[in-house]
Coordinates of C-alpha atoms in Angstrom, one line a residue:
M154 CA 19.2 -29.7 -23.5
S155 CA 15.9 -29.5 -21.7
E156 CA 15.2 -26.4 -19.6
P157 CA 15.2 -27.0 -15.9
H158 CA 11.8 -27.7 -14.4
I159 CA 10.7 -26.9 -10.9
H160 CA 7.9 -28.4 -8.9
F161 CA 6.9 -27.4 -5.4
T162 CA 4.9 -29.4 -3.0
I163 CA 3.7 -27.7 0.1
S164 CA 2.2 -29.5 3.1
F165 CA 1.2 -28.8 6.7
T166 CA 2.1 -31.4 9.3
E167 CA 2.2 -28.9 12.1
P168 CA -0.2 -26.0 11.2
Q169 CA -1.0 -25.5 14.9
A170 CA 2.7 -24.5 15.3
H171 CA 2.5 -22.2 12.3
Y172 CA 4.7 -24.2 9.9
V173 CA 4.5 -25.0 6.2
E174 CA 6.8 -27.7 4.7
I175 CA 8.1 -27.2 1.2
E176 CA 9.7 -29.6 -1.2
M177 CA 11.4 -28.0 -4.2
D178 CA 12.0 -30.6 -7.0
I179 CA 14.4 -29.5 -9.6
T180 CA 15.1 -31.5 -12.7
N181 CA 17.6 -30.9 -15.6
F182 CA 19.8 -28.6 -13.6
T183 CA 23.2 -30.2 -13.4
A184 CA 25.7 -27.3 -14.0
P185 CA 27.3 -26.7 -10.6
P186 CA 26.8 -24.9 -8.4
L187 CA 23.0 -24.8 -7.8
D188 CA 22.2 -21.6 -5.8
V189 CA 18.7 -21.2 -4.5
A190 CA 17.4 -18.0 -2.8
M191 CA 14.5 -16.7 -0.9
P192 CA 13.2 -13.2 -1.9
V193 CA 13.8 -10.5 0.7
W194 CA 10.7 -8.5 -0.2
T195 CA 7.4 -8.8 -2.1
P196 CA 6.2 -6.7 -5.0
G197 CA 3.8 -3.9 -4.0
S198 CA 5.3 -3.6 -0.5
Y199 CA 8.5 -1.6 -0.6
L200 CA 10.4 -2.8 2.4
I201 CA 13.2 -5.4 2.9
R202 CA 11.3 -7.9 5.0
E203 CA 14.0 -10.6 5.2
Y204 CA 11.6 -13.4 4.6
E205 CA 14.6 -15.8 4.9
R206 CA 14.6 -15.3 8.6
H207 CA 11.7 -17.8 8.9
V208 CA 13.4 -20.6 6.9
E209 CA 14.5 -23.7 8.8
L210 CA 16.2 -27.0 8.1
V211 CA 17.2 -26.6 4.5
E212 CA 18.3 -30.0 3.1
A213 CA 19.2 -31.3 -0.4
F214 CA 18.9 -34.8 -1.8
G215 CA 19.7 -36.6 -5.0
G216 CA 17.4 -39.6 -5.0
T217 CA 17.8 -41.0 -1.5
D218 CA 21.3 -39.6 -1.1
R219 CA 21.8 -36.4 0.9
I220 CA 23.8 -33.7 -1.0
H221 CA 25.9 -31.1 0.7
C222 CA 23.9 -27.8 1.1
A223 CA 25.4 -24.7 2.7
K224 CA 24.1 -21.2 3.3
I225 CA 26.4 -18.7 1.6
S226 CA 24.5 -15.4 2.2
K227 CA 21.6 -14.2 4.2
N228 CA 19.0 -15.6 1.7
T229 CA 21.0 -18.0 -0.5
W230 CA 21.8 -21.7 -0.2
R231 CA 24.4 -23.5 -2.4
I232 CA 24.3 -27.1 -3.6
E233 CA 27.8 -27.8 -5.0
N234 CA 26.9 -31.0 -6.9
P235 CA 23.3 -31.0 -8.1
R236 CA 21.9 -34.1 -9.7
Q237 CA 19.7 -34.7 -12.6
H238 CA 16.9 -34.7 -10.1
T239 CA 17.6 -32.6 -7.0
K240 CA 15.1 -32.3 -4.1
I241 CA 15.4 -29.4 -1.6
R242 CA 13.4 -29.5 1.6
Y243 CA 12.8 -26.8 4.1
R244 CA 10.3 -25.4 6.5
V245 CA 8.9 -21.9 6.9
Y246 CA 7.4 -20.4 10.0
G247 CA 4.5 -18.1 9.4
F248 CA 2.5 -16.3 12.1
E249 CA 2.1 -12.6 11.2
T250 CA -1.2 -10.9 10.5
S251 CA -0.8 -8.8 7.4
V252 CA -1.6 -9.0 3.7
R253 CA 2.1 -9.6 2.8
T254 CA 3.3 -12.2 5.2
N255 CA 2.5 -15.9 5.9
M256 CA -0.1 -16.8 8.5
I257 CA -0.6 -20.5 9.2
N258 CA -2.7 -21.9 12.0
V259 CA -4.9 -24.9 12.7
D260 CA -7.8 -23.6 10.6
R261 CA -6.1 -22.1 7.5
A262 CA -3.0 -20.9 5.8
F263 CA -2.3 -17.7 3.9
I264 CA 0.8 -18.2 1.8
S265 CA 2.7 -15.2 0.5
P266 CA 4.7 -16.7 -2.3
A267 CA 7.7 -14.4 -1.9
A268 CA 7.9 -15.5 1.8
T269 CA 7.7 -19.2 0.9
F270 CA 9.2 -20.3 -2.4
M271 CA 12.9 -20.2 -3.3
Y272 CA 14.1 -19.6 -6.8
I273 CA 17.2 -20.6 -8.7
K274 CA 19.6 -17.6 -8.9
N275 CA 19.4 -15.8 -12.2
R276 CA 16.6 -18.0 -13.5
I277 CA 13.4 -16.0 -12.5
D278 CA 12.3 -16.9 -16.1
L279 CA 11.7 -20.6 -15.3
S280 CA 8.2 -21.9 -15.1
C281 CA 7.1 -24.0 -12.1
T282 CA 4.2 -25.9 -10.7
V283 CA 2.9 -25.8 -7.1
Q284 CA 1.0 -28.7 -5.5
V285 CA -0.9 -28.2 -2.3
V286 CA -1.4 -31.2 0.1
L287 CA -4.6 -30.3 2.0
P288 CA -4.9 -31.2 5.6
K289 CA -8.0 -32.8 6.8
K290 CA -11.0 -30.5 7.1
W291 CA -9.4 -27.9 4.7
T292 CA -11.5 -27.8 1.6
H293 CA -10.6 -24.8 -0.6
I294 CA -7.6 -23.2 -2.3
S295 CA -8.1 -19.6 -3.6
T296 CA -5.4 -18.2 -5.9
G297 CA -4.9 -16.3 -9.1
L298 CA -2.6 -19.1 -10.4
P299 CA -4.2 -21.3 -13.1
K300 CA -4.6 -25.0 -12.5
A301 CA -1.9 -27.2 -14.0
S302 CA -2.9 -29.7 -16.6
K303 CA -2.0 -32.6 -14.3
G304 CA -2.1 -33.2 -10.6
E305 CA -4.8 -32.6 -8.0
H306 CA -4.6 -29.2 -6.3
T307 CA -1.7 -28.3 -8.6
F308 CA -1.1 -24.9 -10.1
Y309 CA 1.1 -23.4 -12.8
A310 CA 3.2 -20.3 -13.0
E311 CA 4.8 -19.2 -16.2
D312 CA 7.7 -17.7 -14.4
F313 CA 8.6 -16.7 -10.9
D314 CA 7.5 -13.1 -11.3
I315 CA 4.0 -14.5 -11.8
L316 CA 4.4 -17.0 -8.9
Y317 CA 5.5 -14.2 -6.5
D318 CA 2.4 -12.2 -7.5
A319 CA -0.2 -14.9 -6.8
P320 CA -0.9 -15.6 -3.0
L321 CA -2.7 -18.6 -1.9
E322 CA -5.5 -18.8 0.7
I323 CA -5.9 -22.4 1.9
G324 CA -8.6 -23.6 4.2
S325 CA -12.4 -23.5 4.4
Q326 CA -13.0 -19.9 3.3
D327 CA -16.5 -18.8 2.2
I328 CA -16.3 -18.6 -1.7
W329 CA -18.7 -17.3 -4.3
H330 CA -18.3 -16.3 -7.9
F331 CA -19.6 -13.6 -10.2
E332 CA -18.9 -12.1 -13.6
A333 CA -18.1 -8.4 -14.1
A334 CA -16.7 -6.7 -17.3
G335 CA -16.6 -10.1 -19.0
V336 CA -14.2 -11.5 -16.3
Q337 CA -14.9 -14.3 -13.9
H338 CA -14.3 -13.2 -10.3
E339 CA -14.0 -15.2 -7.1
F340 CA -14.6 -13.8 -3.7
A341 CA -13.0 -15.7 -0.8
M342 CA -14.0 -14.5 2.7
V343 CA -11.9 -15.6 5.6
G344 CA -12.8 -15.2 9.3
G345 CA -16.6 -14.8 9.0
G346 CA -18.4 -11.5 9.1
N347 CA -21.8 -9.8 8.7
Y348 CA -21.3 -9.2 5.0
D349 CA -24.1 -9.4 2.4
K350 CA -22.9 -11.5 -0.5
Q351 CA -25.6 -10.2 -2.9
Q352 CA -24.9 -6.5 -2.0
L353 CA -21.1 -7.0 -2.2
T354 CA -21.4 -8.7 -5.6
S355 CA -23.6 -5.9 -7.0
D356 CA -21.5 -3.1 -5.6
I357 CA -18.1 -4.6 -6.6
T358 CA -19.5 -5.3 -10.1
K359 CA -20.1 -1.6 -10.5
I360 CA -16.6 -0.8 -9.4
V361 CA -15.0 -3.3 -11.7
E362 CA -17.0 -2.1 -14.7
E363 CA -16.4 1.6 -13.9
E364 CA -12.7 1.0 -13.8
T365 CA -12.7 -1.0 -16.9
V366 CA -14.3 1.9 -18.8
I367 CA -11.4 4.1 -17.7
W368 CA -8.8 1.8 -19.0
G369 CA -10.6 0.5 -22.1
E370 CA -10.2 -3.2 -21.4
N371 CA -9.9 -5.7 -18.6
P372 CA -6.7 -7.7 -19.1
N373 CA -7.7 -10.7 -17.0
T374 CA -9.9 -13.7 -17.7
N375 CA -10.2 -14.4 -13.9
Y376 CA -9.6 -12.4 -10.7
V377 CA -9.6 -13.4 -7.1
F378 CA -10.5 -11.2 -4.0
I379 CA -9.1 -12.7 -0.8
T380 CA -10.5 -10.9 2.2
H381 CA -9.2 -11.5 5.8
N382 CA -11.8 -10.5 8.3
Y383 CA -10.6 -9.6 11.8
Q384 CA -12.0 -8.0 14.9
T385 CA -10.5 -4.9 13.6
G386 CA -8.5 -4.8 10.3
G387 CA -7.6 -3.1 7.2
G388 CA -5.1 -2.7 4.4
G389 CA -4.6 -4.4 1.0
L390 CA -2.0 -5.6 -1.4
E391 CA -2.4 -5.7 -5.2
H392 CA -1.4 -8.6 -7.4
L393 CA -1.5 -9.4 -11.1
N394 CA -4.9 -11.0 -11.1
S395 CA -5.8 -11.0 -7.4
T396 CA -5.7 -8.9 -4.3
V397 CA -5.6 -9.5 -0.5
L398 CA -7.7 -7.3 1.6
G399 CA -8.1 -6.8 5.4
A400 CA -11.4 -5.8 7.0
S401 CA -13.3 -5.7 10.2
R402 CA -15.7 -8.7 10.2
N403 CA -18.6 -6.9 11.8
A404 CA -18.4 -3.6 10.1
Y405 CA -20.0 -4.4 6.8
Q406 CA -23.4 -3.1 8.0
T407 CA -21.9 0.2 9.1
P408 CA -22.4 2.6 6.2
S409 CA -19.2 4.6 6.6
A410 CA -17.1 1.4 7.2
Y411 CA -18.7 -0.4 4.3
K412 CA -18.0 2.5 1.9
N413 CA -14.4 2.6 3.1
F414 CA -14.2 -1.1 2.3
L415 CA -15.5 -0.5 -1.2
G416 CA -12.9 2.3 -1.5
L417 CA -10.2 -0.3 -0.6
V418 CA -11.6 -2.7 -3.3
A419 CA -11.5 0.2 -5.8
H420 CA -7.9 1.0 -4.9
E421 CA -6.5 -2.5 -5.2
Y422 CA -8.5 -3.4 -8.3
F423 CA -7.2 -0.2 -10.0
H424 CA -3.7 -1.5 -9.4
L425 CA -4.3 -4.4 -11.9
W426 CA -3.7 -1.7 -14.5
N427 CA -1.8 1.0 -12.6
V428 CA 1.4 -0.8 -11.2
K429 CA 0.8 -4.3 -12.3
R430 CA 0.9 -3.4 -16.0
L431 CA 1.4 0.3 -16.5
R432 CA 4.5 0.9 -14.3
P433 CA 7.8 2.8 -14.0
K434 CA 10.7 0.9 -15.6
E435 CA 12.2 0.2 -12.1
L436 CA 9.1 -1.8 -11.1
G437 CA 9.7 -4.9 -13.2
P438 CA 11.5 -7.1 -13.9
F439 CA 12.4 -7.2 -10.3
N440 CA 15.6 -7.9 -8.3
Y441 CA 14.3 -9.9 -5.3
D442 CA 17.6 -9.7 -3.4
E443 CA 17.6 -5.9 -2.8
E444 CA 15.7 -2.7 -3.1
N445 CA 14.2 -1.6 -6.4
Y446 CA 14.2 2.2 -6.2
T447 CA 11.9 4.5 -8.1
T448 CA 10.7 8.1 -7.8
G449 CA 7.4 7.2 -9.4
L450 CA 5.3 5.8 -6.6
W451 CA 3.6 9.2 -6.4
I452 CA 2.1 8.3 -9.8
M453 CA 1.4 4.6 -9.1
E454 CA 0.1 4.9 -5.6
G455 CA -0.9 8.5 -5.6
F456 CA -3.0 8.4 -8.7
T457 CA -4.6 5.2 -7.5
S458 CA -5.4 6.9 -4.2
Y459 CA -7.0 9.7 -6.1
Y460 CA -9.1 7.4 -8.2
D461 CA -10.3 5.0 -5.5
N462 CA -12.6 7.5 -3.9
L463 CA -13.5 9.1 -7.3
I464 CA -14.6 5.6 -8.5
I465 CA -16.8 5.3 -5.4
R466 CA -18.3 8.7 -6.3
R467 CA -18.8 7.7 -9.9
C468 CA -20.6 4.5 -8.9
G469 CA -22.9 6.6 -6.7
F470 CA -21.8 5.3 -3.3
F471 CA -20.5 8.6 -2.1
S472 CA -22.5 11.8 -2.2
V473 CA -20.6 14.9 -3.5
Q474 CA -19.9 16.1 0.0
E475 CA -18.7 12.7 1.1
Y476 CA -16.3 12.5 -1.8
L477 CA -15.0 16.0 -1.2
D478 CA -14.4 15.2 2.5
M479 CA -12.4 12.1 1.5
L480 CA -10.4 14.1 -1.0
V481 CA -9.6 16.9 1.4
N482 CA -8.3 14.4 3.9
D483 CA -5.2 14.0 1.6
F484 CA -4.5 17.8 2.0
N485 CA -5.0 17.6 5.8
Q486 CA -2.7 14.6 6.0
V487 CA 0.1 16.4 4.1
Y488 CA -0.2 19.9 5.4
N489 CA -0.3 18.9 9.0
R490 CA 3.0 17.1 8.7
P491 CA 6.0 19.4 8.9
G492 CA 7.7 16.9 6.7
H493 CA 6.0 18.4 3.6
R494 CA 8.6 21.2 3.9
I495 CA 11.4 18.6 3.9
Q496 CA 10.4 15.8 1.5
S497 CA 8.9 16.0 -2.0
A498 CA 6.5 13.4 -3.5
A499 CA 9.3 12.0 -5.7
L500 CA 11.7 11.7 -2.8
A501 CA 9.0 10.1 -0.6
S502 CA 8.7 7.5 -3.4
F503 CA 12.4 6.9 -3.5
D504 CA 12.7 6.7 0.3
A505 CA 9.8 4.2 0.6
W506 CA 12.3 1.4 1.3
I507 CA 13.7 3.1 4.4
K508 CA 10.9 5.4 5.7
H509 CA 7.3 4.7 4.6
Y510 CA 7.0 1.3 6.3
R511 CA 9.2 2.3 9.3
P512 CA 7.6 5.3 10.9
D513 CA 9.0 6.6 14.2
E514 CA 8.3 9.5 16.6
N515 CA 10.0 11.9 14.2
S516 CA 8.5 10.7 10.9
A517 CA 5.8 13.5 10.7
N518 CA 8.6 16.0 10.9
T519 CA 10.7 14.6 8.1
S520 CA 8.4 12.8 5.6
I521 CA 5.1 12.7 3.8
S522 CA 3.1 9.9 2.2
Y523 CA 3.4 9.5 -1.6
Y524 CA -0.2 8.2 -1.4
N525 CA -1.6 11.5 -0.1
K526 CA 0.7 13.9 -1.9
G527 CA 0.3 11.9 -5.1
A528 CA -3.4 12.2 -4.8
M529 CA -3.1 15.9 -4.5
L530 CA -1.0 16.2 -7.6
A531 CA -3.4 13.9 -9.4
V532 CA -6.4 16.1 -8.7
A533 CA -4.4 19.1 -9.9
L534 CA -3.6 17.2 -13.2
D535 CA -7.2 16.1 -13.6
L536 CA -8.7 19.5 -13.1
H537 CA -6.0 21.3 -15.2
I538 CA -6.6 19.0 -18.1
L539 CA -10.4 19.1 -17.7
T540 CA -10.5 22.9 -17.7
E541 CA -7.9 23.5 -20.4
T542 CA -9.7 21.2 -22.8
Q543 CA -13.1 22.5 -21.8
G544 CA -14.2 19.1 -20.5
T545 CA -13.2 17.1 -23.6
K546 CA -10.3 15.3 -21.8
R547 CA -9.1 14.5 -18.4
L548 CA -6.6 12.3 -16.5
D549 CA -8.6 9.2 -17.6
N550 CA -7.4 9.8 -21.2
V551 CA -3.8 10.0 -20.1
L552 CA -3.9 6.7 -18.2
R553 CA -5.6 4.9 -21.0
A554 CA -3.1 6.2 -23.6
A555 CA -0.1 5.3 -21.3
Y556 CA -1.5 1.8 -20.8
Q557 CA -1.9 1.3 -24.5
T558 CA 1.6 2.7 -25.3
F559 CA 3.9 1.4 -22.6
Y560 CA 2.2 -1.8 -21.7
K561 CA 0.2 -3.0 -24.7
K562 CA 2.4 -1.8 -27.6
E563 CA 5.9 -1.7 -26.1
N564 CA 5.5 -4.0 -23.1
R565 CA 7.9 -2.1 -20.9
G566 CA 8.1 0.3 -18.0
F567 CA 8.2 4.0 -18.6
E568 CA 10.5 6.9 -17.6
E569 CA 8.7 9.7 -15.8
K570 CA 9.7 12.3 -18.4
E571 CA 8.2 10.2 -21.2
F572 CA 5.1 9.7 -19.2
Q573 CA 4.8 13.5 -18.9
T574 CA 5.5 13.9 -22.6
L575 CA 2.8 11.4 -23.5
A576 CA 0.3 13.1 -21.2
E577 CA 1.0 16.5 -22.8
T578 CA 0.7 15.0 -26.3
V579 CA -2.6 13.3 -25.5
T580 CA -4.2 16.3 -23.9
G581 CA -2.5 19.2 -25.7
V582 CA -1.9 20.8 -22.2
D583 CA 1.3 21.9 -20.6
L584 CA 1.6 19.9 -17.4
S585 CA 5.2 20.8 -16.6
K586 CA 4.4 22.9 -13.5
I587 CA 2.6 20.0 -11.8
F588 CA 5.2 17.4 -12.7
Y589 CA 7.9 19.8 -11.4
A590 CA 6.0 20.1 -8.2
A591 CA 6.3 16.4 -7.6
H592 CA 10.0 16.9 -7.3
S593 CA 9.9 20.0 -5.2
I594 CA 8.9 21.0 -1.7
Q595 CA 7.4 24.2 -3.1
E596 CA 3.6 23.8 -2.9
L597 CA 1.2 24.4 -5.8
D598 CA -1.6 26.9 -5.4
Y599 CA -4.3 24.3 -5.6
N600 CA -7.1 26.9 -5.8
T601 CA -5.9 27.8 -9.3
Y602 CA -7.3 24.4 -10.2
F603 CA -10.3 24.1 -7.9
N604 CA -11.6 27.6 -8.6
R605 CA -11.9 26.8 -12.3
V606 CA -14.4 24.0 -11.6
G607 CA -16.4 26.1 -9.1
Y608 CA -14.8 24.9 -5.9
E609 CA -12.4 26.3 -3.4
L610 CA -9.9 24.9 -0.9
I611 CA -10.1 26.8 2.4
D612 CA -8.4 26.4 5.8
L613 CA -11.1 26.5 8.5
N614 CA -8.5 27.2 11.2
R615 CA -7.2 30.4 9.5
G616 CA -7.3 33.2 12.0
R617 CA -7.9 31.1 15.1
Q618 CA -5.8 31.9 18.2
E619 CA -5.6 28.4 19.7
L620 CA -2.4 27.9 21.7
T621 CA -0.1 24.9 21.8
L622 CA 3.2 23.5 22.9
G623 CA 3.4 21.4 19.8
I624 CA 3.4 18.0 21.5
K625 CA 1.3 14.8 21.5
I626 CA 0.9 13.0 24.8
A627 CA -0.3 9.5 25.9
N628 CA -1.4 8.1 29.1
Q629 CA 0.7 5.0 30.2
D630 CA -0.3 3.3 33.5
G631 CA -1.5 6.6 34.9
R632 CA 1.5 8.6 33.8
I633 CA 1.7 11.1 30.9
F634 CA 4.4 10.8 28.3
I635 CA 5.3 12.9 25.3
K636 CA 5.0 10.8 22.1
H637 CA 5.6 13.5 19.4
V638 CA 7.3 16.9 19.3
E639 CA 6.4 19.0 16.2
R640 CA 9.2 20.5 14.2
S641 CA 9.8 24.3 15.0
S642 CA 7.1 24.2 17.7
S643 CA 7.6 25.6 21.2
A644 CA 8.4 22.2 22.6
W645 CA 10.9 21.6 19.8
D646 CA 12.8 24.9 20.4
A647 CA 12.6 24.6 24.2
G648 CA 14.0 21.0 24.2
L649 CA 11.1 18.9 25.3
N650 CA 11.7 15.3 24.2
V651 CA 9.7 12.3 23.2
E652 CA 9.4 9.9 26.2
D653 CA 9.7 12.8 28.6
E654 CA 7.2 12.1 31.5
L655 CA 5.1 15.2 32.1
I656 CA 4.8 15.8 35.9
A657 CA 3.6 19.4 36.4
I658 CA 3.1 22.7 34.6
N659 CA 3.5 26.0 36.3
G660 CA 3.7 24.2 39.6
N661 CA 0.5 22.3 39.1
R662 CA 0.6 18.5 39.1
L663 CA -0.9 17.1 35.9
D664 CA -3.7 14.6 36.3
V665 CA -3.9 11.6 33.9
G666 CA -6.4 13.5 31.7
G667 CA -4.0 16.4 31.2
K668 CA -6.7 18.9 32.3
E669 CA -4.2 21.3 33.8
L670 CA -2.3 21.4 30.5
E671 CA -5.5 22.0 28.7
F672 CA -6.4 24.8 31.0
I673 CA -3.1 26.6 30.5
L674 CA -3.5 26.3 26.7
Q675 CA -7.0 27.7 26.8
H676 CA -6.3 30.7 29.1
G677 CA -2.7 31.5 28.5
Q678 CA -1.2 34.3 26.3
I679 CA 0.9 34.0 23.1
D680 CA 4.6 34.0 24.0
E681 CA 3.8 33.4 27.7
I682 CA 6.6 31.2 29.2
V683 CA 5.4 28.2 31.1
D684 CA 7.4 25.9 33.4
V685 CA 7.2 22.3 32.4
L686 CA 8.4 19.8 35.0
V687 CA 9.5 16.5 33.4
S688 CA 11.2 13.3 34.3
R689 CA 13.7 12.2 31.7
D690 CA 15.3 8.8 32.2
G691 CA 14.5 9.1 35.9
L692 CA 16.0 12.6 36.3
V693 CA 13.7 15.5 37.0
R694 CA 14.2 18.9 35.3
T695 CA 12.2 22.0 34.5
I696 CA 12.0 23.2 30.9
H697 CA 10.8 26.7 30.1
A698 CA 8.7 26.8 27.0
P699 CA 6.7 29.7 25.3
L700 CA 3.1 29.2 24.3
R701 CA 2.5 29.7 20.6
R702 CA -0.4 29.8 18.2
S703 CA -1.2 26.5 16.8
I704 CA -0.4 26.1 13.1
K705 CA -2.6 23.0 12.7
Q706 CA -4.7 23.3 9.5
Q707 CA -8.2 22.1 8.8
W708 CA -8.9 22.1 5.1
S709 CA -12.3 21.9 3.4
I710 CA -13.4 21.9 -0.2
R711 CA -16.5 23.9 -0.8
E712 CA -18.5 25.3 -3.6
K713 CA -17.3 28.8 -4.7
L714 CA -20.1 31.3 -4.1
D715 CA -19.3 33.4 -7.2
A716 CA -18.7 30.4 -9.6
T717 CA -19.7 31.1 -13.1
G718 CA -22.0 28.8 -15.1
A719 CA -19.1 27.4 -17.1
E720 CA -17.2 26.7 -13.9
K721 CA -20.2 24.9 -12.4
E722 CA -20.6 22.8 -15.6
L723 CA -17.0 21.7 -15.4
G724 CA -17.4 20.9 -11.7
N725 CA -20.4 18.8 -12.4
L726 CA -18.5 16.9 -15.0
W727 CA -15.6 16.3 -12.6
L728 CA -17.9 15.1 -9.9
S729 CA -20.3 13.1 -12.1
I730 CA -23.3 15.2 -11.1

């Protein structure tokens, strides 16, 4: 019996109202029931997004006959008696600005496949075709999907994992093409901007080729960059042979903003190896109905966050100091969150589904980012390998070997322990202390790694006597409200709360600029008790809080004055000097 075949047709009769219409034609599936489902999340973005909430008017037909179709779970519809040829029609609303959700308007449509296309339950393996009916004045379709052999504006996906990893930009985007590392690349710019095509092409070519050197090959024949330009924007999401980026349309001529954009390009392109192919076993094949937990995001996102800026340095876009300032930002981000004493990098990875994408006023007290902490662990690994092997090996060698072993040879995801074993085998270096640190809240002494390459990590705030209550405030309509209370701070212990309105301190009414509070902090004494008058849910009370020394850290990476010649040589190798 022939395998079922699925053909999607998407059209836009009301783009101004932010709708896309989908027809799902299924042939050769007659064994009842036919259950079709919408994914609840999209690969690369670890949050249950409940895409099915935007689905409307699901109907099923056999020829011209309507077939009974009923919703049986939050994201699943059942056709009890499918026909040889069953057609399912539905509409999807899309009006959210992000790299992972549908955005449809009168000018264009960005289609996130996981938010758009249903699949037959338990048949992710089926191939499908997607045909796009272009509205008038829309001229281009940008996607990593290959064109199907038949049909205008029709594309082919070998299976639904590939379909869900290939977004579509449909409209009149500015498109140009270039070759890098033997791969054809398409750049699709949406929303205008002051970008320089020639400069972007030249700079991104360098990034692509530098990353290809690390991994030893480029696994694609074509790759698509889709960039959404906004008044202010950012962010990105990786895909198998494409990426979606967010940028500020008029910031391309600002040197710092342009370099940050190149860093974003480097990050998402690095993912075509690290995540999309080399991956923990939990990250594919996927279950699209629920969370797919892994403790390994500190490797996948953390290593990528380490390499993105390092690639920019290797390409010559960052000076040494610019690179070191970008790297030390990871340390400042982690060490100024009390959550680093609560959550390890591995636990942050595992908890991504419930914490990373859902920050609240207490998040800094309870969690860290596996991006930042993973980058810190990555630099420790890189420097430890570099120094132990006298510059003959580094983390690059580990990644290439892991890619060759787990993806190319064995075509599977890895267990973290076997990734560590492979790393130690390839380098001949004991890496257990660093891998253990990924699962611990005990911090490494990072200077044991930086010092050996002629650099040191120093806290510029050490010894300062700056006072604080441990709160962050915001001005709302001329009133001052607490927006964050730091764990174990004066405010935390005294009982000041988020959303308390600050009225006065030591009998002095606070102005909207908070100058009285600033004066008290500048002229007060350690352990001095101050009287803070607040309004909490309309009730006024006085809270007595002691002034304490600020524990805010400001880290910097600098050359070690007494570095030996050998240490400097290794440092030069690390930083491509």
